[in-house]
Amino acid sequence: MAMVASAAAGLAAPAAATEYAPIDCARASSPSETAICANYVLGQDEARMATLYQWTTSLVAMGQRGALRDQQAVFLKDRAACGSDVKCIGQLYEARIDQLEAVMQRIRQHGPF
């Protein structure tokens, strides 16, 4: 019975951001990376954005892939400028995820070309 209670308690607690964030939290060197690693929601946003970015760059034509990479570089620069401001970082992730989801929607409607 105690074992079941221990297992249930483990399921109820959310994972720390360091357990799923694509950022190597052991080597987080910037204030924004440290904030992402310390915040569950930002860690989830990072994982979602990274997955969408990987999907979109693998599905679009080469010209659009370059544009996505350029946009990603701007996102990373802007994220770094947020420092450890969780609200600022969260807003950037929301906007970037929306951009990438719009690309995925176009791919679903028109194909990857």
Coordinates of C-alpha atoms in Angstrom, one line a residue:
M1 CA 0.0 0.0 0.0
A2 CA 2.8 2.4 0.9
M3 CA 4.4 1.6 -2.5
V4 CA 1.2 2.6 -4.3
A5 CA 1.0 5.8 -2.3
S6 CA 4.6 6.6 -3.2
A7 CA 4.0 6.0 -6.9
A8 CA 0.8 8.1 -6.8
A9 CA 2.7 11.0 -5.1
G10 CA 5.3 10.8 -7.8
L11 CA 2.7 11.1 -10.5
A12 CA 1.0 14.1 -8.9
A13 CA 4.2 16.2 -8.8
P14 CA 5.1 17.9 -12.1
A15 CA 8.5 17.2 -13.5
A16 CA 11.2 19.8 -13.1
A17 CA 11.9 21.8 -16.2
T18 CA 15.4 20.3 -16.4
E19 CA 13.9 16.9 -17.1
Y20 CA 12.4 17.8 -20.5
A21 CA 13.7 21.1 -21.7
P22 CA 15.8 20.9 -24.9
I23 CA 18.2 23.3 -23.2
D24 CA 21.1 21.6 -21.4
C25 CA 20.1 23.0 -18.0
A26 CA 23.4 21.8 -16.4
R27 CA 25.2 24.2 -18.8
A28 CA 22.6 27.0 -18.8
S29 CA 24.8 30.1 -19.2
S30 CA 22.4 33.0 -19.8
P31 CA 19.8 34.4 -17.5
S32 CA 17.1 33.5 -19.9
E33 CA 18.2 29.8 -20.1
T34 CA 18.4 29.7 -16.3
A35 CA 14.9 31.1 -16.1
I36 CA 13.6 28.5 -18.5
C37 CA 15.2 25.7 -16.6
A38 CA 13.7 26.9 -13.4
N39 CA 10.2 27.4 -14.6
Y40 CA 7.9 24.4 -15.6
V41 CA 5.7 26.4 -18.0
L42 CA 8.7 28.0 -19.8
G43 CA 10.3 24.5 -20.0
Q44 CA 7.1 23.2 -21.6
D45 CA 7.1 26.2 -24.0
E46 CA 10.7 25.5 -25.0
A47 CA 10.0 21.9 -25.7
R48 CA 6.9 22.7 -27.7
M49 CA 8.7 25.4 -29.7
A50 CA 11.7 23.2 -30.4
T51 CA 9.5 20.4 -31.6
L52 CA 7.5 22.7 -33.9
Y53 CA 10.7 24.2 -35.2
Q54 CA 12.2 20.8 -36.0
W55 CA 9.0 19.7 -37.8
T56 CA 8.6 22.9 -39.8
T57 CA 12.2 23.1 -40.9
S58 CA 12.1 19.5 -42.0
L59 CA 8.9 19.9 -44.0
V60 CA 9.3 23.2 -45.9
A61 CA 11.2 24.0 -49.0
M62 CA 14.8 25.1 -48.8
G63 CA 14.0 28.8 -49.3
Q64 CA 11.4 28.9 -46.6
R65 CA 13.8 26.9 -44.3
G66 CA 16.3 29.7 -44.5
A67 CA 13.6 32.2 -43.5
L68 CA 12.6 30.0 -40.6
R69 CA 16.2 29.9 -39.4
D70 CA 16.5 33.6 -39.7
Q71 CA 13.3 34.1 -37.6
Q72 CA 14.7 31.6 -35.1
A73 CA 17.9 33.6 -34.7
V74 CA 15.8 36.7 -34.1
F75 CA 13.7 34.8 -31.5
L76 CA 16.9 33.6 -29.7
K77 CA 18.3 37.2 -29.7
D78 CA 15.1 38.6 -28.3
R79 CA 14.8 35.8 -25.7
A80 CA 18.3 36.6 -24.5
A81 CA 17.4 40.3 -24.2
C82 CA 14.6 39.3 -21.8
G83 CA 17.2 38.2 -19.3
S84 CA 15.4 36.4 -16.5
D85 CA 12.1 38.1 -17.0
V86 CA 9.7 35.2 -17.1
K87 CA 6.8 37.2 -18.5
C88 CA 8.9 38.5 -21.3
I89 CA 10.2 35.1 -22.2
G90 CA 6.7 33.6 -22.0
Q91 CA 5.3 36.2 -24.4
L92 CA 8.1 35.5 -26.9
Y93 CA 7.5 31.8 -26.8
E94 CA 3.7 32.4 -27.3
A95 CA 4.4 34.5 -30.4
R96 CA 7.0 32.1 -31.8
I97 CA 4.8 29.1 -31.3
D98 CA 2.0 30.9 -33.0
Q99 CA 4.3 31.6 -36.0
L100 CA 5.4 28.0 -36.3
E101 CA 1.8 26.7 -35.9
A102 CA 0.8 29.0 -38.7
V103 CA 3.5 27.4 -40.9
M104 CA 2.3 23.9 -40.0
Q105 CA -1.3 24.9 -40.8
R106 CA -0.2 26.1 -44.3
I107 CA 1.6 22.8 -44.7
R108 CA -1.5 20.8 -43.7
Q109 CA -3.7 22.9 -46.2
H110 CA -1.3 23.1 -49.2
G111 CA 1.5 20.6 -48.7
P112 CA 5.1 21.1 -47.9
F113 CA 6.2 23.2 -50.9

